[in-house]
Short mmCIF file of C-alpha atoms in Angstrom, two decimals:
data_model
loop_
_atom_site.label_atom_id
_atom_site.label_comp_id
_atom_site.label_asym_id
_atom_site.label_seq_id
_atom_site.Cartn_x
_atom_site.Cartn_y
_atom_site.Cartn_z
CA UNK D 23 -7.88 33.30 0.56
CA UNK D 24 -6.28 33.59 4.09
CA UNK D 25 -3.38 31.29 4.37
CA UNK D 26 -4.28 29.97 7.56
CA UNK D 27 -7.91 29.63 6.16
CA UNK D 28 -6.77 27.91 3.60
CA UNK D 29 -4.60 25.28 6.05
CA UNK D 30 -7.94 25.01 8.19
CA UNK D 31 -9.73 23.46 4.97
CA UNK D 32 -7.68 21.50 3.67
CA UNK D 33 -6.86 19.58 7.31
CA UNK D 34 -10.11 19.55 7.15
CA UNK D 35 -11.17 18.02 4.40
CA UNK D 36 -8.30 15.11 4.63
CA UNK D 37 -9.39 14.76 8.51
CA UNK D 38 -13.30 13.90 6.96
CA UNK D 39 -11.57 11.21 4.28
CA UNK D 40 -11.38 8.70 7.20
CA UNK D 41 -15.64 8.57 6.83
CA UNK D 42 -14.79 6.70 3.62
CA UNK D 43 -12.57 4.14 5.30
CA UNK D 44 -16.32 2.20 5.80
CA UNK D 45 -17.02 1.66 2.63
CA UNK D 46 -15.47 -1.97 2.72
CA UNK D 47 -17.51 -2.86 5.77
CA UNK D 48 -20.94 -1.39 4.41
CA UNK D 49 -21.65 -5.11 3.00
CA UNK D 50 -22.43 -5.73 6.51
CA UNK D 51 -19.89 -9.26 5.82
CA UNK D 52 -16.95 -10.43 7.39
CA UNK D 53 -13.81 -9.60 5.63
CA UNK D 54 -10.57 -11.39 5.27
CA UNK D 55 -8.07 -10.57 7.75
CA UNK D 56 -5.78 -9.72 4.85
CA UNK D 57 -7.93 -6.84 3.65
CA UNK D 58 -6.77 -5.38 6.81
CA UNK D 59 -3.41 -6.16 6.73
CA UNK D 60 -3.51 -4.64 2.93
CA UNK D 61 -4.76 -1.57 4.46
CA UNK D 62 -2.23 -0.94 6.93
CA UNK D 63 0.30 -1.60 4.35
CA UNK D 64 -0.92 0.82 1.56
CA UNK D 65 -1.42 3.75 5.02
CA UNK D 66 2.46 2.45 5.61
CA UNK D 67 3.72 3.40 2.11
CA UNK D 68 2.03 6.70 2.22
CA UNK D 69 3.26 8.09 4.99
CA UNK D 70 6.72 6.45 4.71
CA UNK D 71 6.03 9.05 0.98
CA UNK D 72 5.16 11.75 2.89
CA UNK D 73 7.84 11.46 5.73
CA UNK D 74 10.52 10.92 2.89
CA UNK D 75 9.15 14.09 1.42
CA UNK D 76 9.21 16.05 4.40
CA UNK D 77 12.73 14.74 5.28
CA UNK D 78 13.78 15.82 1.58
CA UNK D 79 12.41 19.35 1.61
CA UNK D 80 13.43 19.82 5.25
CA UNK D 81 17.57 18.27 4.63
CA UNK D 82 17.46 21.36 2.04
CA UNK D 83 16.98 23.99 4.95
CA UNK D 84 19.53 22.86 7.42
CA UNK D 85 21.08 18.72 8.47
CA UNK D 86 21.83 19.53 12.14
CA UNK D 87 18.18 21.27 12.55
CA UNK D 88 16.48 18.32 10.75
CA UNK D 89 18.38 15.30 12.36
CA UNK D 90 17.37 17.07 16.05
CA UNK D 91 14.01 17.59 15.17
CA UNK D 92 13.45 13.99 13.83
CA UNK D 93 14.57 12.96 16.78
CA UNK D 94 12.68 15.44 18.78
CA UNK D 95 9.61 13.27 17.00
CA UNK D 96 10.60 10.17 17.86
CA UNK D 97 10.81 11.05 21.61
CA UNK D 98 7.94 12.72 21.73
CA UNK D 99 5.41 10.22 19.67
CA UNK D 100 7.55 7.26 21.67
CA UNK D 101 6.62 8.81 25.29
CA UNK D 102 2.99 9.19 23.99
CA UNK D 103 2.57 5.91 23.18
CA UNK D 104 4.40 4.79 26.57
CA UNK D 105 1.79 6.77 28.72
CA UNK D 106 -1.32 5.70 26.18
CA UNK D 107 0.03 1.90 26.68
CA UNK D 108 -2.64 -0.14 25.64
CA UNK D 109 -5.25 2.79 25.19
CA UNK D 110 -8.31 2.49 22.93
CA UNK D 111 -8.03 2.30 18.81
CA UNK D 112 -9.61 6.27 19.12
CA UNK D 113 -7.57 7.36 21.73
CA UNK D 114 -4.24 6.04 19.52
CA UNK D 115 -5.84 7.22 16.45
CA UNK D 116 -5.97 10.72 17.80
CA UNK D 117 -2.15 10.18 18.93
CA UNK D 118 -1.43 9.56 14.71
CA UNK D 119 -3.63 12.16 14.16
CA UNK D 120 -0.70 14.70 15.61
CA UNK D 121 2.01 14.15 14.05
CA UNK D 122 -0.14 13.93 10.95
CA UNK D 123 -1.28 17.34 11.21
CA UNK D 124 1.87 18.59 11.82
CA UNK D 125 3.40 17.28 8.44
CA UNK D 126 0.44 18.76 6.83
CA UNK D 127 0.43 22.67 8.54
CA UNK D 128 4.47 22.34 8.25
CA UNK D 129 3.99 21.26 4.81
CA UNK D 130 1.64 23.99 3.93
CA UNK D 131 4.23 26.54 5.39
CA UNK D 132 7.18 24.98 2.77
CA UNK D 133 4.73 25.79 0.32
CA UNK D 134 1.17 25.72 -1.39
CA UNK D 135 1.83 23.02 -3.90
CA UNK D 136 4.17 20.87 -1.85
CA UNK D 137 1.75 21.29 1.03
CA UNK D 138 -1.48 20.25 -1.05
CA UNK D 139 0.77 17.00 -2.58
CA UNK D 140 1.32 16.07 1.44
CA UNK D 141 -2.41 16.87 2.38
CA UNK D 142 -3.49 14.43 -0.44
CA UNK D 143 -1.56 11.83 0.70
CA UNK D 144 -2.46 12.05 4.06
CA UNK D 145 -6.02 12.29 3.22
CA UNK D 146 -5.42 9.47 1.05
CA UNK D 147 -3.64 7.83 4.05
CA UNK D 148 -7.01 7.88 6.14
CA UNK D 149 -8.99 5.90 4.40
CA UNK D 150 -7.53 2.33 4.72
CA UNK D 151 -6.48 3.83 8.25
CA UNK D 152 -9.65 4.35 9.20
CA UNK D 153 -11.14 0.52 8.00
CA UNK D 154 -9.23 -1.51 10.09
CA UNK D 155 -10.01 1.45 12.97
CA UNK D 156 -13.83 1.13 11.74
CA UNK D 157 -13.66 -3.09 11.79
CA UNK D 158 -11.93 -2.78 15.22
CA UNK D 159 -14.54 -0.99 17.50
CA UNK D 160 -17.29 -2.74 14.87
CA UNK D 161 -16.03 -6.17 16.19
CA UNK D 162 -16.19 -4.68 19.49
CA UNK D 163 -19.98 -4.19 19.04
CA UNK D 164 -19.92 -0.89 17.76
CA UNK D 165 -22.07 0.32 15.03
CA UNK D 166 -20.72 1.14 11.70
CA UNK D 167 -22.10 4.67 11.86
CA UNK D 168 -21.07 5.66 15.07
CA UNK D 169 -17.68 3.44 14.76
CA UNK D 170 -17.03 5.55 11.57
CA UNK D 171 -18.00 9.43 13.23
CA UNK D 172 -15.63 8.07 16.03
CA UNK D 173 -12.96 7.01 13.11
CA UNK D 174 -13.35 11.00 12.05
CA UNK D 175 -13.62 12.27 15.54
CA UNK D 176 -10.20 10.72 16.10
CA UNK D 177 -8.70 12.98 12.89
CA UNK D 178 -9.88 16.47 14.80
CA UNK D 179 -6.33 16.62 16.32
CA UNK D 180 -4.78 16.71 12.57
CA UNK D 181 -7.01 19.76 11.87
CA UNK D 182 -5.38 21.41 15.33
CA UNK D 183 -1.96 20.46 14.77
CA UNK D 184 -2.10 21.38 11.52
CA UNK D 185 -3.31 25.01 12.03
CA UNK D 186 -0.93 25.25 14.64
CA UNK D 187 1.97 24.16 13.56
CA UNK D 188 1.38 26.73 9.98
CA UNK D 189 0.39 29.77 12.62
CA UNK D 190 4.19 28.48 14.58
CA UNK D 191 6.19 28.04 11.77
CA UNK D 192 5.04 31.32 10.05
CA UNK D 193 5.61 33.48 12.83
CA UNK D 194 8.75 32.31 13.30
CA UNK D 195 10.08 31.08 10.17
CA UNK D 196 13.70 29.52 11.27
CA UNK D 197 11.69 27.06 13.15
CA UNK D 198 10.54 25.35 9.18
CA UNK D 199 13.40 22.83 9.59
CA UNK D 200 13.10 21.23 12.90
CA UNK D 201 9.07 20.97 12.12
CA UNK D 202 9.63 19.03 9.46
CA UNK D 203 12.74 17.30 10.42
CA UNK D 204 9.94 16.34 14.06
CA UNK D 205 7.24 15.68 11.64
CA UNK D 206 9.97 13.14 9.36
CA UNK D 207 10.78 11.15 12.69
CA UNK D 208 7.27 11.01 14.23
CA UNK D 209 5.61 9.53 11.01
CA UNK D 210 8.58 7.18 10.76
CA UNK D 211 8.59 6.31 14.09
CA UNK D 212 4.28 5.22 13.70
CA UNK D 213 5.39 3.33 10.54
CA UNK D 214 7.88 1.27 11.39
CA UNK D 215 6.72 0.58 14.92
CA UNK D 216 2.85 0.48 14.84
CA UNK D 217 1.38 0.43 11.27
CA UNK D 218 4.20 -2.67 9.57
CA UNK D 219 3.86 -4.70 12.53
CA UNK D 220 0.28 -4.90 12.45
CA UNK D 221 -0.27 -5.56 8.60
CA UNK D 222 2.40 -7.99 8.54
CA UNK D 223 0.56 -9.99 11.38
CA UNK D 224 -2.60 -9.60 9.24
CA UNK D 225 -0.85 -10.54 5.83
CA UNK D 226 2.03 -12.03 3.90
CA UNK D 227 4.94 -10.07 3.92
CA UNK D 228 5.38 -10.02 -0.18
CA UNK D 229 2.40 -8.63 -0.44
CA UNK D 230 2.64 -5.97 2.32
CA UNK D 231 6.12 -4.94 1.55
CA UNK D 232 4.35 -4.77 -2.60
CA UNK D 233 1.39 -2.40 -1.33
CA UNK D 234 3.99 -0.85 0.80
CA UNK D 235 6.81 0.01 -1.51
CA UNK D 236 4.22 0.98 -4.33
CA UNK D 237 2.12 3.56 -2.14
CA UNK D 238 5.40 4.77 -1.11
CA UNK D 239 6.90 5.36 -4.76
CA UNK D 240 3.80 6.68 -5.76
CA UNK D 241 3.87 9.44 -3.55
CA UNK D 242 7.65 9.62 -4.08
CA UNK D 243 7.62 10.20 -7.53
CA UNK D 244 4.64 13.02 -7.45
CA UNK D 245 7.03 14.80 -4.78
CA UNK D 246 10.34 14.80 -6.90
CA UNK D 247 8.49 15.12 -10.36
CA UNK D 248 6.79 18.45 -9.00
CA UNK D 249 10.49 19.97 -8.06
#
């Protein structure tokens, strides 16, 4: 299979996960703010996995070219944000959905198996992602079906960035490190400044920083036990 093909489907695929992020609100019965808190918490640890991952793989390849392009992420995902201000839960899920991508087509350029462990994850990362997105616009009188094509709609710029960035990176291949040292620093930047705030407001902190840490390890642990 084309390479590029091959990056298309698998964005793909992990950009469609977020559909399953309703399954917790199918009862049709109002959940326990914790759930959502929980659900940032466990997206949190996964892509503080993936972004340690990336930063790992990437620190191999070059320091200088990584540290820049982290913070070439944090700028950009930070002026984003500043001229979204207080946009829409689909307009900021599309904003995650970029830096997202990127980790995965970057990822995908490092390598087949490293880049189907970060696709996973991210995939993986969707799902309690999507819920609280899905129980925001529901709450907002949205129905669940059309809340939860919008929850997927927002993914469509992972699938982009994603092809993109693995068409960029493998045309011009010295470019590897800065994508995934911009990839590292965007995800960390969403982390610590969007996706933690928000589940600690929705839960305890010993049980966020538990779903958190054990998400994280988990993803941690496939990444250095596959090297």
């Amino acid at each position: 299979m084309d390479p590029a093909w091959r990056v298309l489907i698998y964005s793909s695929v992990a950009a469609a996960t977020a559909a399953f992020g309703a399954l917790p609100l199918a009862s049709g019965r109002t959940q326990p703010l914790r759930l959502f808190g929980w659900a940032n918490a466990l997206a949190s640890g996964l892509m503080l996995g993936v972004a340690y991952s990336l930063m790992a793989v990437s620190l191999d390849r070059g320091l200088a070219q990584t540290g820049l392009g982290a913070l070439a992420g944090i700028a950009c995902i930070t002026l984003a944000r500043a001229v979204a201000g207080t946009a829409g839960v689909i307009r900021l899920g599309a904003i995650h959905a970029v830096p997202e991508g990127i980790a995965i087509g970057v990822a995908m350029a490092a390598g087949l198996p490293f880049g189907a462990l970060m696709t996973t994850a991210l995939a993986v990362h969707n799902i309690p992602e999507a819920t609280v997105a899905i129980a925001t616009m529901t709450r907002r009188g949205t129905s669940l079906t059309l809340a939860t094509l919008l929850a997927v709609a927002a993914n469509v710029n992972q699938v982009v960035f994603a092809l993109a960035a693995f068409l960029l990176v493998s045309a011009v291949p010295v470019l590897l490190p800065w994508t995934l040292g911009f990839a590292f620093g965007a995800l960390l930047y969403l982390v610590m400044v969007e996706l933690l705030p928000d589940s600690y407001r929705d839960a305890g902190r010993t049980s966020i920083a538990l779903v958190t840490i054990v998400a994280m390890g988990i993803v941690v642990l496939l990444h250095d036990g596959g090297r």
